[in-house]
């Protein structure tokens, strides 16, 4: 007695699901290798800053002692070691970190032959307890730094930026690499969106299966569950990474993003020149010390955080302030102030929480892409999600191969 063939499901939902499944499949197969490379390098690059600093602990970490030297004295002690113009300081809230003195090298010879002799901003580290000048970490090459540089080049340009001869006439290799990774990311975004649609089961009672991995099943089922379930749990972060990624690959995408969130500024459009605030010269009045500036900042922005002070460029210039909150759940967005260098009067305020939701999203494209949204907490979530994203092309291809084998056996 022959077995009856299962009745074919011709419902509208099945047709819709198959349509999205085909898009999901072919988009994944076309972009799979590039997505794997981009996601793997992205996973590593999540902790770029931490890894680079860990490779040079003698520049960033200091031993906590009873009392710190005042910042103005530290600046005086560091001046002889600085070959350039001092532009500001970074005051860390954490007591075990070195203070940073910002300076720039303006000539081509001084900055190592940068393009067109453009200014290269450097940082000199100093121990706030002893006054010992620790040096400029950017002058030290480490294997970690070189490795992270390669990871970034792979992530952004597939290392095509290191190929000297043009691959396509008239197209810069760096741009070509960016187009390839950007296109793969758009296909990945399509996969993320279609993946959510095809995740929904046909029957309500089957929903719970989509939330768990059946580890005791055969390897094909485990692989299928890893793809479906982990993809679902990380869906929001995968979507954020994918939708922000092409921002750095395509001008049209970047312009569209900025127009959507109200941050676009036409470079060619004529606009009124902004009147910059100035400090008022007062006879006999000296500029504020760093210590006085910190006090003013903490009064205006009363929360724990790292403070960057950009010094006034001349006698009527203003002091620029950037303050970042610290903590495991601390948002990465900065609050900014412009101060009169003599009186400490707040001339301009740019407080992130006071911006509209639309403007916050538009100006946070980088933070949304790299996971630097809510400090170490969001970085950890992005790291895990990036690992999942790296696995998706692998598990997806295995699902496809298994289906091909199964269909082949049926035909036989």
Tab-separated table of C-alpha atoms in Angstrom, residues 192-384:
chain	number	residue	atom	x	y	z
A	192	UNK	CA	17.224	40.491	9.035
A	193	UNK	CA	13.833	41.869	7.977
A	194	UNK	CA	12.757	38.815	5.972
A	195	UNK	CA	14.105	36.520	8.680
A	196	UNK	CA	11.648	37.969	11.171
A	197	UNK	CA	8.760	37.306	8.778
A	198	UNK	CA	9.667	33.671	8.069
A	199	UNK	CA	10.336	33.015	11.761
A	200	UNK	CA	6.579	33.221	12.466
A	201	UNK	CA	5.206	29.657	12.372
A	202	UNK	CA	2.064	28.578	10.527
A	203	UNK	CA	0.300	27.424	13.701
A	204	UNK	CA	0.055	29.247	17.018
A	205	UNK	CA	0.918	26.137	19.046
A	206	UNK	CA	4.293	25.947	17.294
A	207	UNK	CA	5.420	29.375	18.530
A	208	UNK	CA	7.235	28.080	21.594
A	209	UNK	CA	9.568	26.039	19.374
A	210	UNK	CA	10.884	29.261	17.873
A	211	UNK	CA	12.141	30.424	21.270
A	212	UNK	CA	14.250	27.409	22.194
A	213	UNK	CA	17.125	25.299	20.946
A	214	UNK	CA	16.552	21.551	21.088
A	215	UNK	CA	20.054	20.453	22.071
A	216	UNK	CA	19.068	16.753	22.270
A	217	UNK	CA	17.869	16.643	18.656
A	218	UNK	CA	20.081	15.701	15.680
A	219	UNK	CA	22.720	18.183	14.514
A	220	UNK	CA	20.580	19.413	11.607
A	221	UNK	CA	17.771	20.439	13.971
A	222	UNK	CA	20.247	22.043	16.407
A	223	UNK	CA	21.811	23.997	13.526
A	224	UNK	CA	18.343	25.121	12.363
A	225	UNK	CA	17.409	26.235	15.885
A	226	UNK	CA	20.710	28.095	16.330
A	227	UNK	CA	19.985	30.077	13.166
A	228	UNK	CA	16.328	30.811	13.953
A	229	UNK	CA	16.359	31.271	17.720
A	230	UNK	CA	19.625	33.174	18.163
A	231	UNK	CA	18.699	35.360	15.203
A	232	UNK	CA	15.411	36.207	16.917
A	233	UNK	CA	16.956	37.002	20.306
A	234	UNK	CA	19.511	39.356	18.754
A	235	UNK	CA	17.149	40.769	16.123
A	236	UNK	CA	16.951	44.350	17.413
A	237	UNK	CA	20.725	44.773	17.661
A	238	UNK	CA	21.303	43.073	14.294
A	239	UNK	CA	18.786	45.478	12.773
A	240	UNK	CA	20.539	48.503	14.316
A	241	UNK	CA	23.964	47.353	13.120
A	242	UNK	CA	22.667	46.618	9.627
A	243	UNK	CA	20.639	49.788	9.120
A	244	UNK	CA	23.500	52.056	10.249
A	245	UNK	CA	26.332	50.224	8.438
A	246	UNK	CA	25.802	51.607	4.895
A	247	UNK	CA	26.049	55.155	6.338
A	248	UNK	CA	29.824	54.995	5.745
A	249	UNK	CA	29.616	53.312	2.324
A	250	UNK	CA	27.193	55.364	0.247
A	251	UNK	CA	26.733	59.115	0.005
A	252	UNK	CA	23.062	58.698	-0.957
A	253	UNK	CA	22.435	56.546	2.116
A	254	UNK	CA	24.216	58.980	4.429
A	255	UNK	CA	22.245	61.900	2.991
A	256	UNK	CA	18.975	59.955	3.327
A	257	UNK	CA	19.731	59.085	6.954
A	258	UNK	CA	20.508	62.701	7.805
A	259	UNK	CA	17.389	64.011	6.061
A	260	UNK	CA	15.230	61.403	7.804
A	261	UNK	CA	16.440	62.427	11.259
A	262	UNK	CA	16.782	66.155	10.587
A	263	UNK	CA	20.579	66.401	10.814
A	264	UNK	CA	21.296	67.048	7.119
A	265	UNK	CA	23.184	70.173	6.091
A	266	UNK	CA	23.674	70.933	2.409
A	267	UNK	CA	27.329	71.795	1.855
A	268	UNK	CA	26.617	73.795	-1.296
A	269	UNK	CA	23.624	75.740	0.022
A	270	UNK	CA	24.299	79.319	1.031
A	271	UNK	CA	23.570	79.849	4.680
A	272	UNK	CA	24.057	82.668	7.091
A	273	UNK	CA	27.369	82.581	8.868
A	274	UNK	CA	26.915	81.639	12.502
A	275	UNK	CA	28.005	84.272	14.983
A	276	UNK	CA	30.371	82.500	17.328
A	277	UNK	CA	30.307	83.481	21.019
A	278	UNK	CA	33.355	85.323	22.351
A	279	UNK	CA	34.907	85.885	25.754
A	280	UNK	CA	34.694	89.421	27.143
A	281	UNK	CA	38.045	91.008	27.864
A	282	UNK	CA	38.091	92.473	31.369
A	283	UNK	CA	40.966	94.639	32.597
A	284	UNK	CA	42.981	92.851	35.248
A	285	UNK	CA	40.955	89.656	34.888
A	286	UNK	CA	42.938	86.482	34.177
A	287	UNK	CA	41.646	83.407	32.402
A	288	UNK	CA	40.198	80.664	34.577
A	289	UNK	CA	42.505	77.921	35.783
A	290	UNK	CA	41.754	74.321	34.861
A	291	UNK	CA	40.665	73.716	38.448
A	292	UNK	CA	38.194	76.621	38.286
A	293	UNK	CA	36.911	75.401	34.926
A	294	UNK	CA	36.255	71.912	36.328
A	295	UNK	CA	34.317	73.440	39.231
A	296	UNK	CA	32.163	75.448	36.796
A	297	UNK	CA	31.505	72.375	34.658
A	298	UNK	CA	30.526	70.194	37.622
A	299	UNK	CA	28.183	72.908	38.890
A	300	UNK	CA	26.434	73.145	35.511
A	301	UNK	CA	26.533	69.403	34.822
A	302	UNK	CA	26.275	67.823	38.292
A	303	UNK	CA	27.043	64.179	37.571
A	304	UNK	CA	30.109	61.930	37.636
A	305	UNK	CA	31.965	61.866	34.353
A	306	UNK	CA	35.116	62.391	32.319
A	307	UNK	CA	35.733	66.000	31.300
A	308	UNK	CA	37.514	67.255	28.177
A	309	UNK	CA	38.538	70.918	28.211
A	310	UNK	CA	39.487	72.582	24.917
A	311	UNK	CA	41.389	75.777	25.654
A	312	UNK	CA	40.579	79.158	24.122
A	313	UNK	CA	42.663	79.803	20.997
A	314	UNK	CA	43.194	83.515	21.707
A	315	UNK	CA	42.281	86.320	24.120
A	316	UNK	CA	38.652	86.480	22.955
A	317	UNK	CA	38.244	82.765	22.302
A	318	UNK	CA	35.998	80.515	24.355
A	319	UNK	CA	36.576	77.325	26.305
A	320	UNK	CA	34.933	74.207	24.863
A	321	UNK	CA	33.740	71.515	27.256
A	322	UNK	CA	32.750	67.908	26.620
A	323	UNK	CA	31.511	65.783	29.523
A	324	UNK	CA	30.678	62.077	29.385
A	325	UNK	CA	28.907	60.068	32.046
A	326	UNK	CA	30.634	56.973	33.427
A	327	UNK	CA	29.286	53.659	34.684
A	328	UNK	CA	28.194	50.257	33.383
A	329	UNK	CA	24.915	51.642	31.993
A	330	UNK	CA	26.189	55.164	31.241
A	331	UNK	CA	25.088	56.583	27.860
A	332	UNK	CA	27.933	57.438	25.508
A	333	UNK	CA	26.393	60.702	24.314
A	334	UNK	CA	28.245	63.821	25.419
A	335	UNK	CA	27.007	67.059	26.916
A	336	UNK	CA	28.778	70.165	25.607
A	337	UNK	CA	29.307	73.648	26.981
A	338	UNK	CA	30.915	76.818	25.684
A	339	UNK	CA	32.351	78.994	28.456
A	340	UNK	CA	33.716	82.510	28.720
A	341	UNK	CA	37.383	81.896	29.494
A	342	UNK	CA	37.487	84.704	32.090
A	343	UNK	CA	34.184	84.568	33.938
A	344	UNK	CA	33.101	80.972	33.366
A	345	UNK	CA	29.734	82.170	32.074
A	346	UNK	CA	27.961	79.476	30.060
A	347	UNK	CA	27.582	80.987	26.587
A	348	UNK	CA	26.187	77.885	24.874
A	349	UNK	CA	24.764	74.557	26.048
A	350	UNK	CA	24.263	71.388	24.051
A	351	UNK	CA	22.662	68.862	26.408
A	352	UNK	CA	21.911	65.507	24.794
A	353	UNK	CA	18.823	64.660	26.862
A	354	UNK	CA	17.250	68.012	25.906
A	355	UNK	CA	17.346	67.181	22.194
A	356	UNK	CA	14.351	65.694	20.401
A	357	UNK	CA	14.214	61.911	19.993
A	358	UNK	CA	14.612	62.405	16.255
A	359	UNK	CA	17.780	64.450	16.684
A	360	UNK	CA	19.207	62.033	19.258
A	361	UNK	CA	18.847	59.110	16.856
A	362	UNK	CA	20.244	61.073	13.925
A	363	UNK	CA	23.347	62.159	15.808
A	364	UNK	CA	23.969	58.720	17.358
A	365	UNK	CA	24.573	56.758	14.161
A	366	UNK	CA	28.098	55.700	15.167
A	367	UNK	CA	27.080	54.749	18.713
A	368	UNK	CA	24.155	52.721	17.343
A	369	UNK	CA	26.469	50.910	14.945
A	370	UNK	CA	29.359	50.020	17.264
A	371	UNK	CA	27.313	49.455	20.428
A	372	UNK	CA	28.632	52.416	22.353
A	373	UNK	CA	25.135	53.531	23.356
A	374	UNK	CA	24.912	52.622	27.035
A	375	UNK	CA	28.527	52.045	27.990
A	376	UNK	CA	29.935	48.585	28.815
A	377	UNK	CA	26.416	47.136	29.080
A	378	UNK	CA	25.473	47.787	25.453
A	379	UNK	CA	28.992	46.869	24.296
A	380	UNK	CA	28.584	43.431	25.840
A	381	UNK	CA	25.207	42.977	24.133
A	382	UNK	CA	26.673	44.048	20.784
A	383	UNK	CA	29.653	41.719	21.227
A	384	UNK	CA	27.342	38.733	21.786
